[in-house]
XYZ file of C-alpha atoms in Angstrom:
674
model
C 0.000 0.000 0.000
C 1.428 3.399 -0.986
C 2.041 6.158 1.522
C -0.760 8.201 0.030
C -3.186 5.235 0.390
C -2.183 4.604 3.996
C -2.793 8.210 4.963
C -6.203 8.094 3.340
C -7.144 4.923 5.282
C -5.876 6.398 8.550
C -7.976 9.500 7.994
C -11.105 7.442 7.372
C -10.482 5.292 10.439
C -10.181 8.409 12.569
C -13.562 9.535 11.299
C -15.011 6.078 12.154
C -13.696 6.328 15.684
C -15.273 9.731 16.031
C -18.597 8.463 14.665
C -18.489 5.574 17.141
C -18.229 8.066 19.976
C -21.164 10.007 18.592
C -23.273 6.878 18.210
C -22.263 5.514 21.599
C -22.953 8.816 23.329
C -26.202 9.745 21.639
C -27.925 6.594 20.425
C -26.937 4.104 23.090
C -27.069 6.414 26.051
C -30.335 8.167 25.366
C -32.169 5.242 23.760
C -31.150 2.744 26.397
C -32.007 5.155 29.199
C -35.455 5.614 27.733
C -35.897 1.847 27.545
C -34.672 1.477 31.107
C -37.222 4.033 32.254
C -39.920 1.940 30.614
C -38.778 -1.106 32.609
C -37.578 -3.113 29.600
C -34.037 -3.577 30.830
C -31.918 -2.975 33.823
C -31.047 0.705 34.368
C -27.270 0.139 34.637
C -26.813 -1.861 31.439
C -26.434 1.105 29.009
C -23.748 2.676 31.155
C -21.270 -0.181 30.973
C -21.832 -0.521 27.211
C -21.037 3.174 26.702
C -17.996 2.867 28.981
C -16.667 -0.116 27.005
C -17.172 1.800 23.735
C -15.267 4.807 25.115
C -12.359 2.755 26.403
C -11.957 0.743 23.206
C -12.211 3.892 21.072
C -9.548 5.644 23.164
C -7.225 2.643 22.934
C -7.780 2.478 19.173
C -7.019 6.179 18.720
C -3.755 5.836 20.650
C -2.717 2.740 18.703
C -3.689 3.942 15.199
C -0.631 6.191 14.421
C 1.802 3.389 15.372
C 0.218 0.554 13.414
C 1.561 -0.767 10.119
C -1.205 -3.284 9.325
C -4.267 -1.128 8.878
C -6.325 -4.032 7.494
C -6.129 -5.950 10.796
C -6.906 -2.769 12.728
C -9.959 -2.006 10.579
C -11.175 -5.628 10.858
C -10.915 -5.493 14.668
C -12.922 -2.248 14.688
C -15.694 -3.849 12.612
C -15.784 -6.952 14.838
C -15.934 -4.802 17.980
C -18.751 -2.654 16.591
C -20.628 -5.799 15.529
C -20.363 -7.168 19.069
C -21.288 -3.794 20.556
C -24.446 -3.528 18.446
C -25.388 -7.142 19.198
C -24.983 -6.532 22.953
C -27.008 -3.329 22.701
C -29.822 -5.201 20.966
C -29.728 -7.944 23.593
C -30.176 -5.502 26.504
C -32.738 -3.344 24.724
C -35.448 -5.837 23.862
C -33.893 -8.576 21.733
C -35.067 -9.082 18.175
C -37.715 -6.420 18.628
C -35.169 -3.724 19.557
C -35.053 -0.679 17.200
C -31.235 -0.664 17.548
C -31.030 -3.481 14.998
C -30.721 -0.738 12.343
C -27.217 -0.021 13.690
C -26.052 -3.153 11.865
C -26.262 -1.093 8.659
C -23.741 1.320 10.167
C -21.366 -1.570 10.828
C -21.834 -2.853 7.248
C -20.919 0.593 5.883
C -17.965 0.709 8.223
C -16.705 -2.589 6.789
C -16.418 -0.933 3.375
C -13.279 0.791 4.688
C -11.464 -2.477 5.338
C -8.863 -2.556 2.513
C -8.219 -5.657 0.430
C -11.385 -7.713 1.232
C -15.083 -7.544 0.476
C -15.866 -6.223 3.962
C -19.529 -5.234 3.501
C -20.560 -8.754 2.374
C -18.876 -10.407 5.366
C -20.312 -7.758 7.689
C -23.826 -8.423 6.360
C -23.362 -12.148 7.012
C -22.160 -11.391 10.558
C -25.092 -9.041 11.163
C -27.584 -11.716 10.061
C -25.923 -14.303 12.318
C -25.815 -11.946 15.323
C -29.390 -10.911 14.878
C -30.419 -14.597 14.656
C -28.567 -15.422 17.887
C -30.167 -12.501 19.722
C -33.608 -13.521 18.503
C -33.143 -17.160 19.628
C -32.787 -16.007 23.247
C -36.340 -14.769 23.417
C -38.945 -16.473 25.597
C -40.954 -17.525 22.600
C -38.100 -19.601 21.106
C -36.783 -18.880 17.664
C -38.462 -15.660 16.587
C -39.516 -15.054 13.046
C -36.814 -13.040 11.348
C -37.806 -9.775 9.786
C -37.459 -10.249 6.058
C -37.269 -6.532 5.398
C -34.414 -6.083 7.871
C -32.357 -8.912 6.383
C -33.004 -7.551 2.915
C -31.740 -4.142 4.085
C -28.538 -5.822 5.317
C -28.006 -7.417 1.911
C -28.848 -4.239 -0.022
C -26.583 -2.054 2.076
C -23.790 -4.662 1.832
C -23.796 -4.928 -1.952
C -24.273 -1.178 -2.390
C -21.376 -0.383 -0.064
C -19.224 -3.047 -1.704
C -19.910 -1.619 -5.146
C -19.240 1.957 -4.095
C -16.113 0.907 -2.198
C -14.713 -0.833 -5.277
C -15.472 2.169 -7.457
C -13.933 4.530 -4.918
C -10.833 2.369 -4.645
C -10.372 2.339 -8.418
C -10.903 6.114 -8.567
C -8.298 6.637 -5.865
C -5.807 4.454 -7.661
C -6.391 6.359 -10.897
C -6.086 9.657 -9.033
C -2.803 8.565 -7.455
C -1.496 7.481 -10.863
C -2.596 10.768 -12.431
C -0.985 12.756 -9.630
C 2.238 10.836 -10.148
C 2.088 11.459 -13.896
C 1.277 15.109 -13.291
C 4.272 15.357 -10.977
C 6.523 13.882 -13.653
C 5.097 16.251 -16.283
C 5.526 19.210 -13.951
C 9.156 18.239 -13.318
C 9.730 17.818 -17.048
C 8.061 21.151 -17.728
C 10.258 22.867 -15.149
C 13.358 21.285 -16.676
C 12.336 22.486 -20.145
C 11.607 26.005 -18.866
C 14.935 26.158 -17.041
C 16.802 25.190 -20.212
C 15.140 27.871 -22.353
C 17.181 30.851 -23.494
C 14.178 33.060 -22.729
C 13.063 34.055 -19.269
C 9.643 32.858 -18.120
C 7.557 34.463 -15.368
C 4.148 33.188 -14.312
C 1.839 35.359 -12.191
C -1.479 34.672 -10.541
C -4.617 36.777 -10.817
C -3.470 39.484 -8.388
C -0.216 40.035 -10.265
C 2.015 38.103 -7.854
C 4.792 36.046 -9.439
C 4.416 32.362 -8.570
C 7.069 30.869 -10.853
C 10.296 32.062 -12.498
C 13.038 30.202 -14.313
C 16.767 30.743 -13.936
C 17.042 32.687 -17.209
C 14.505 35.243 -15.981
C 16.622 35.677 -12.863
C 19.741 36.275 -14.963
C 17.986 38.836 -17.153
C 16.515 40.711 -14.189
C 19.709 40.530 -12.151
C 18.430 38.460 -9.246
C 17.777 34.837 -8.382
C 14.562 33.105 -9.400
C 13.711 32.533 -5.740
C 13.808 36.273 -5.091
C 11.359 36.876 -7.935
C 8.724 34.498 -6.566
C 6.290 36.404 -4.375
C 6.969 39.835 -5.852
C 4.521 41.914 -7.860
C 4.867 42.015 -11.641
C 4.815 45.825 -11.734
C 7.742 45.928 -9.278
C 9.863 43.573 -11.397
C 8.740 44.744 -14.855
C 7.995 48.483 -14.636
C 5.239 49.578 -16.951
C 3.551 46.192 -17.251
C -0.152 46.131 -16.274
C -1.336 44.460 -13.115
C -3.751 41.591 -12.776
C -4.618 38.858 -15.231
C -6.454 40.771 -17.945
C -5.498 39.628 -21.465
C -2.171 41.232 -22.341
C -0.341 41.190 -25.660
C 2.691 43.445 -25.760
C 3.773 44.041 -29.383
C 7.457 43.420 -30.035
C 8.118 46.991 -31.059
C 6.461 48.397 -27.932
C 7.425 45.628 -25.555
C 11.058 46.555 -25.070
C 12.190 47.851 -21.718
C 15.515 49.185 -20.476
C 16.068 47.522 -17.120
C 18.801 48.144 -14.575
C 21.088 45.146 -14.476
C 21.384 43.955 -10.886
C 24.698 44.567 -9.180
C 26.468 46.226 -12.120
C 24.375 49.304 -12.853
C 24.391 48.619 -16.591
C 21.480 48.672 -18.995
C 19.837 45.675 -20.590
C 17.242 45.920 -23.314
C 14.598 43.275 -22.703
C 11.801 42.273 -25.053
C 8.673 41.364 -23.100
C 5.688 39.428 -24.407
C 2.739 38.593 -22.191
C -0.346 36.409 -22.535
C -3.220 35.564 -20.179
C -3.786 32.175 -18.560
C -7.468 31.153 -18.480
C -9.501 28.150 -17.440
C -11.925 26.126 -19.574
C -14.565 28.852 -19.261
C -12.063 31.611 -20.189
C -11.948 32.975 -16.668
C -8.591 34.725 -16.057
C -6.229 32.877 -13.753
C -2.984 34.758 -14.301
C -0.430 35.733 -16.930
C 2.766 34.360 -18.406
C 5.599 36.707 -19.393
C 8.355 35.771 -21.853
C 11.564 37.789 -21.469
C 14.308 37.948 -24.091
C 17.590 39.784 -23.601
C 18.089 41.536 -26.951
C 20.877 43.859 -25.821
C 23.362 42.216 -28.197
C 20.885 42.428 -31.092
C 20.222 46.115 -30.501
C 23.953 46.706 -30.147
C 24.566 45.041 -33.513
C 21.791 47.106 -35.113
C 23.293 50.302 -33.762
C 26.707 49.262 -34.985
C 25.277 48.660 -38.461
C 23.578 52.051 -38.468
C 26.786 53.591 -37.189
C 28.745 51.999 -40.014
C 26.172 53.203 -42.529
C 26.475 56.740 -41.165
C 30.266 56.564 -41.404
C 30.078 55.256 -44.967
C 27.588 57.921 -45.967
C 29.651 60.787 -44.600
C 32.916 59.376 -45.942
C 31.396 59.113 -49.420
C 29.943 62.613 -49.174
C 33.331 63.997 -48.180
C 35.566 61.928 -50.461
C 33.279 61.312 -53.390
C 32.956 63.352 -56.560
C 30.578 66.238 -56.873
C 29.825 69.098 -54.535
C 31.271 68.873 -51.026
C 28.766 68.625 -48.180
C 27.291 71.936 -47.053
C 27.566 72.650 -43.335
C 25.047 75.210 -42.135
C 25.796 77.204 -38.981
C 24.003 79.470 -36.558
C 26.322 82.406 -35.911
C 29.265 80.065 -36.358
C 27.778 77.242 -34.252
C 27.471 73.875 -36.026
C 24.612 71.585 -35.059
C 21.643 69.833 -36.610
C 20.617 67.705 -33.620
C 17.342 68.305 -31.837
C 19.132 69.542 -28.701
C 21.118 72.161 -30.640
C 18.081 73.281 -32.638
C 16.278 73.929 -29.345
C 19.248 75.990 -28.131
C 19.240 78.029 -31.346
C 15.520 78.715 -30.906
C 16.055 79.743 -27.283
C 18.979 82.021 -28.211
C 16.855 83.716 -30.883
C 14.130 84.480 -28.325
C 16.544 85.575 -25.588
C 18.364 87.951 -27.942
C 15.281 90.176 -28.162
C 15.451 91.101 -24.476
C 18.038 92.387 -21.998
C 17.446 89.618 -19.445
C 20.442 88.106 -17.696
C 21.351 84.686 -19.087
C 23.119 81.794 -17.320
C 24.709 79.216 -19.645
C 25.686 75.885 -18.075
C 27.455 72.837 -19.446
C 30.707 70.927 -19.505
C 33.940 72.554 -20.618
C 34.309 72.721 -24.364
C 30.617 72.584 -25.261
C 30.559 76.083 -26.815
C 29.103 78.262 -24.069
C 30.952 81.381 -25.254
C 29.814 80.781 -28.834
C 26.179 80.801 -27.692
C 26.810 84.000 -25.711
C 28.296 85.652 -28.797
C 25.345 84.448 -30.888
C 22.895 86.023 -28.433
C 24.855 89.301 -28.587
C 25.035 89.210 -32.393
C 21.266 88.725 -32.722
C 20.404 91.399 -30.131
C 19.955 95.157 -30.447
C 23.376 95.532 -28.770
C 25.148 93.885 -31.733
C 26.745 97.251 -32.621
C 28.146 97.547 -29.104
C 31.195 95.772 -27.677
C 31.218 92.150 -26.551
C 33.706 91.774 -23.698
C 34.510 88.298 -22.390
C 36.359 87.671 -19.142
C 37.334 84.390 -17.499
C 36.766 84.871 -13.784
C 38.983 81.930 -12.967
C 41.971 83.063 -15.051
C 42.502 86.497 -13.441
C 44.395 86.616 -10.112
C 42.168 87.450 -7.183
C 44.248 90.597 -6.453
C 43.541 92.037 -9.900
C 40.059 90.810 -10.748
C 38.297 93.636 -8.877
C 40.269 96.226 -10.809
C 39.698 94.398 -14.081
C 35.954 94.270 -13.601
C 35.167 97.624 -12.004
C 38.259 99.716 -12.901
C 40.347 101.919 -10.578
C 41.430 105.511 -10.159
C 44.953 106.774 -10.141
C 46.726 106.085 -6.839
C 44.143 103.567 -5.637
C 46.941 101.100 -4.946
C 50.621 100.629 -5.649
C 51.174 100.612 -9.391
C 47.920 102.415 -10.239
C 49.635 105.201 -12.161
C 46.565 106.074 -14.219
C 42.803 105.635 -14.269
C 41.465 102.365 -15.660
C 37.810 102.163 -16.794
C 37.299 98.419 -16.173
C 35.397 95.827 -18.167
C 31.897 97.055 -17.331
C 32.596 100.577 -18.577
C 34.437 99.214 -21.629
C 31.351 97.184 -22.530
C 28.919 100.097 -22.124
C 25.914 99.627 -24.468
C 27.182 96.114 -25.145
C 27.445 92.697 -23.490
C 29.714 91.360 -20.727
C 30.359 87.615 -20.780
C 31.486 86.328 -17.358
C 32.903 82.857 -17.959
C 33.484 80.514 -14.990
C 31.324 82.750 -12.785
C 31.512 80.177 -9.986
C 35.211 81.078 -9.506
C 34.375 84.671 -8.541
C 35.446 85.434 -4.917
C 32.597 86.029 -2.495
C 33.507 89.642 -1.706
C 33.247 90.434 -5.422
C 29.950 88.561 -5.700
C 28.431 91.320 -3.532
C 29.741 94.063 -5.840
C 28.526 92.203 -8.928
C 25.090 91.877 -7.358
C 25.025 95.656 -6.835
C 25.927 96.225 -10.487
C 23.020 93.996 -11.550
C 20.611 95.817 -9.245
C 21.680 99.462 -9.660
C 23.351 99.436 -13.117
C 26.247 101.437 -11.629
C 29.870 100.623 -10.800
C 32.285 102.295 -8.403
C 35.972 102.077 -9.397
C 38.517 100.864 -6.869
C 39.678 103.878 -4.894
C 36.881 106.026 -6.263
C 33.873 107.480 -4.488
C 31.510 108.470 -7.282
C 29.547 105.638 -8.928
C 29.388 105.532 -12.718
C 26.271 104.398 -14.579
C 26.729 101.580 -17.083
C 24.382 100.064 -19.645
C 25.472 96.476 -20.100
C 23.871 93.083 -20.490
C 25.437 90.284 -18.444
C 25.712 86.698 -19.689
C 27.354 84.293 -17.251
C 28.583 80.744 -17.777
C 29.837 77.914 -15.590
C 30.685 74.236 -15.788
C 29.883 73.671 -12.117
C 26.630 72.903 -10.311
C 25.708 76.289 -8.857
C 22.831 74.789 -6.873
C 25.327 72.701 -4.895
C 27.609 75.715 -4.447
C 24.681 77.738 -3.107
C 23.723 74.932 -0.729
C 27.366 74.675 0.419
C 27.653 78.425 1.015
C 30.306 78.899 -1.699
C 28.096 80.981 -3.987
C 25.622 83.642 -2.867
C 22.015 82.648 -3.361
C 20.850 86.216 -4.125
C 23.419 86.524 -6.917
C 22.472 83.087 -8.235
C 18.821 84.074 -8.605
C 19.842 87.352 -10.266
C 21.924 85.471 -12.834
C 19.551 82.543 -13.376
C 16.774 84.550 -15.026
C 17.068 82.602 -18.285
C 19.035 79.365 -18.322
C 20.525 77.557 -21.303
C 22.054 74.103 -20.764
C 24.608 73.015 -23.348
C 24.549 69.267 -24.112
C 27.879 67.397 -24.220
C 29.058 66.196 -27.607
C 28.481 62.525 -26.713
C 24.743 63.263 -26.384
C 24.515 64.671 -29.927
C 26.571 62.243 -32.032
C 24.739 63.211 -35.218
C 26.602 66.544 -35.067
C 30.066 64.938 -35.001
C 30.472 64.452 -38.792
C 29.302 68.018 -39.427
C 31.806 69.347 -36.910
C 34.590 67.226 -38.410
C 33.955 68.635 -41.890
C 33.607 72.206 -40.607
C 36.741 72.149 -38.441
C 38.804 70.341 -41.088
C 37.993 72.975 -43.678
C 38.841 75.862 -41.360
C 42.108 74.416 -40.035
C 43.369 73.115 -43.356
C 42.707 76.513 -44.937
C 44.428 78.314 -42.063
C 47.499 76.056 -42.349
C 47.758 76.546 -46.090
C 47.061 72.881 -46.829
C 44.413 71.388 -49.074
C 43.104 68.468 -47.068
C 39.723 67.462 -48.478
C 39.397 63.772 -47.629
C 39.300 61.468 -44.611
C 39.976 57.733 -44.728
C 37.040 55.503 -43.651
C 39.091 54.109 -40.768
C 39.853 57.624 -39.506
C 36.222 58.669 -39.801
C 35.191 55.567 -37.832
C 37.612 56.408 -35.026
C 36.540 60.046 -34.852
C 32.831 59.196 -34.779
C 33.242 56.477 -32.132
C 35.202 58.511 -29.585
C 33.329 59.720 -26.485
C 34.936 63.214 -26.368
C 35.159 64.026 -22.663
C 36.578 67.415 -23.771
C 33.631 67.946 -26.134
C 33.998 70.227 -29.188
C 37.251 71.721 -27.907
C 38.797 68.252 -27.807
C 37.577 67.543 -31.340
C 39.197 70.791 -32.522
C 42.494 69.793 -30.913
C 42.334 66.321 -32.518
C 41.662 67.722 -35.994
C 44.352 70.359 -35.487
C 46.876 67.664 -34.513
C 45.927 65.578 -37.557
C 46.094 68.539 -39.969
C 49.552 69.441 -38.694
C 50.909 65.912 -39.261
C 49.058 65.181 -42.504
C 51.347 65.211 -45.554
C 48.781 64.538 -48.284
C 45.227 65.476 -49.105
C 43.653 62.725 -46.935
C 43.636 62.409 -43.147
C 44.646 58.918 -42.059
C 44.710 57.036 -38.793
C 48.451 57.729 -38.409
C 47.767 61.482 -38.242
C 45.570 61.136 -35.142
C 46.881 61.529 -31.572
C 48.442 58.419 -30.020
C 45.656 57.912 -27.458
C 43.055 57.679 -30.222
C 45.148 55.139 -32.123
C 45.440 52.953 -29.018
C 41.740 53.389 -28.289
C 40.952 52.165 -31.791
C 42.504 48.800 -30.979
C 40.098 48.353 -28.047
C 36.375 47.551 -28.316
C 34.500 50.438 -29.842
C 32.095 52.373 -27.673
C 28.442 51.844 -28.439
C 27.228 54.542 -30.809
C 23.553 55.557 -30.639
C 21.717 55.609 -33.939
C 21.562 59.061 -35.564
C 18.268 60.900 -35.683
C 16.384 61.185 -38.938
C 17.148 64.285 -40.972
C 14.252 66.711 -41.476
C 14.541 66.492 -45.258
C 13.873 62.875 -46.222
C 13.365 63.649 -49.902
C 17.112 63.577 -50.651
C 18.274 59.986 -50.674
C 21.702 59.079 -49.297
C 24.230 57.428 -51.658
C 23.998 53.678 -51.866
C 26.308 52.328 -49.103
C 27.840 49.476 -51.138
C 30.953 50.160 -53.153
C 31.120 49.054 -56.813
C 31.753 45.310 -56.947
C 30.833 44.873 -53.259
C 27.886 42.656 -52.326
C 25.585 42.636 -49.321
C 27.112 39.334 -48.171
C 30.579 40.904 -48.225
C 29.443 43.840 -46.109
C 27.561 41.659 -43.625
C 30.507 39.269 -43.364
C 32.790 42.205 -42.579
C 30.427 43.456 -39.860
C 30.032 39.961 -38.428
C 33.771 39.392 -38.272
C 34.341 42.733 -36.553
C 31.667 41.918 -33.968
C 33.183 38.501 -33.308
C 36.618 40.021 -32.742
C 35.183 42.726 -30.532
C 33.222 40.223 -28.444
C 36.373 38.123 -27.969
C 38.236 41.252 -26.892
C 35.546 42.108 -24.335
C 35.497 38.515 -23.055
C 39.271 38.325 -22.745
C 39.361 35.568 -25.348
C 36.932 33.286 -23.470
C 34.620 31.990 -26.179
C 31.733 31.009 -23.909
C 31.612 34.517 -22.493
C 31.868 35.972 -25.993
C 28.876 33.860 -27.059
C 26.879 35.270 -24.141
C 27.793 38.825 -25.118
C 26.617 38.179 -28.689
C 23.447 36.405 -27.544
C 24.183 33.224 -29.491
C 24.933 29.606 -28.646
C 28.494 28.517 -27.976
C 28.291 26.006 -30.830
C 27.168 28.773 -33.189
C 30.110 30.926 -32.108
C 32.564 28.094 -32.847
C 31.030 27.650 -36.286
C 31.336 31.363 -37.069
C 34.930 31.509 -35.821
C 35.825 28.551 -38.025
C 34.030 30.211 -40.924
C 36.338 33.240 -40.757
C 39.482 31.321 -39.806
C 39.508 32.565 -36.192
C 39.330 29.191 -34.425
C 43.037 28.569 -33.762
C 42.541 27.077 -30.325
C 46.273 26.553 -29.701
C 47.232 30.173 -30.197
C 48.019 32.241 -27.146
C 46.363 35.229 -28.790
C 45.416 36.610 -32.142
C 45.287 39.981 -33.776
C 42.198 41.661 -35.099
C 41.997 43.344 -38.469
C 43.224 46.653 -37.040
C 46.068 45.095 -35.080
C 44.317 44.892 -31.716
C 44.969 41.938 -29.452
C 41.988 39.613 -29.301
C 43.302 37.303 -26.614
C 43.078 33.571 -26.063
C 40.539 31.665 -28.094
C 40.403 28.654 -25.826
C 37.771 28.140 -23.193
């Protein structure tokens, strides 16, 4: 007998013991007392029968958990109840006692005896017991009640039939549960081996199941995911179990990778789980890490952009036209917004604060605002507050009178009076000493300056544009910069984006700067090699446009022909080119889509050739990132290890015995073994 079967039998036997107590307490006690009151039997007889029933039931309950042979135990219980009913009938009127119906209870009880046809044997025992009780009557052998014996037989065969059916149903249920357990284990194994993550949630949006791949994608273990809400794990996904179908194009999420702070692009598809009547039970979510795919797509678009600009610069026909806004190059959305803001600001005399990293062109924007304003005919005076010594900056800004200090041999008007009816550009305003911040605040409020050593203030008509590469809010909070001056300067704020956030402007800047510097140096450099263009467009430019100018200037100085090559670039860019390229965001669409770009394939080149070149570069780059470990490289590319081996062999990169190999540009790939 299986463990499941034994527990079922034990449970039923416990219920039988409880029912015996109920019958013994209610039926025997009250019925026998009523018969005793009528004078049919002795008054004390029911009490000892109830006591015997209690004692035997208690002993059975104590023994039941320790027994191994439940069939013997159940048989003993049936025999005891048969004897108990027979004794009850004997003391309550013999064959005429109404307690004879309790034999049917014993027959039903016998249906729980496993392995034998208990009800049939119990019916035979009930007939025999009832016959013996009836033979003790004063009238001799009493006529047996045919209806009562027929009830014994009917109950016996009915209980036997139902017991057999129940036993077969239980066996089938146990077999089905075992099969279901095997299927569930197999299903879990299959889910765990999938490359996609699988999350299953119940109706309230609580995750009840997650495979290991889902844990890897979400940056936590699958056990941690179970019990959490779907909206907490997958931001933006709807709650509950309503039918969900997230289209592929709209089902991509950028999720924080656990423990590393990186970004993973995850494709999410969801579907409802319903029952037979289409009632919602939960949802299943399929997660796919498509970071490598998106990276490859961006690399392809990047290469297309490089090819397009290289062909436009090197190809025949008219050279590319670079439009500017007061000398500022930019076609990106961020720069177009700045141009629009500068155009509006130029119409007023409001103070402007320009923020941004060093080299982003803050002074160029200030000059553009001045050139488009009504003060364009006046002077534009720029001063770097951090470049002037603190002992001289007050005199430089506000001027001094003769004899104000040692060396002041003549009057000096100062920057504010020099820029009268024009614009003063205060660069690095955060470097201004605090005692001069008070004087600058007074100039902004009163439009008058007092020279050093002088007593009479002089009225000035200037517009102030300030710039800084620091966070003035933090300086104000730290007490380094005066809050009242900050609010006076921050009337209109323009934030300059770094060059890495507007990569679509890089090729325009390269062309513009190359033309200016080559013309200034007396050279005629009109072309850039594709490799050089790729390096320049892939660099992150921490120094922004100023760094790009220095790079082009270095290359123009070293260039000996009419084409810039990789050898003309600074050494740090050449070494950076041998390392994995930085991910390049796809360029934004140009406003004018009517002009088609040149076809990216060179004459005689096929699509397969171009794709093979891209694929080989990606393989080499992945091996570089993985330190030569092929399994890790396969994970970075989002492909199987076997597929990676096939592709390496396809391009002749599978020399497993080599210590390292060189990529197409000379970079070290590393070991190719596992």
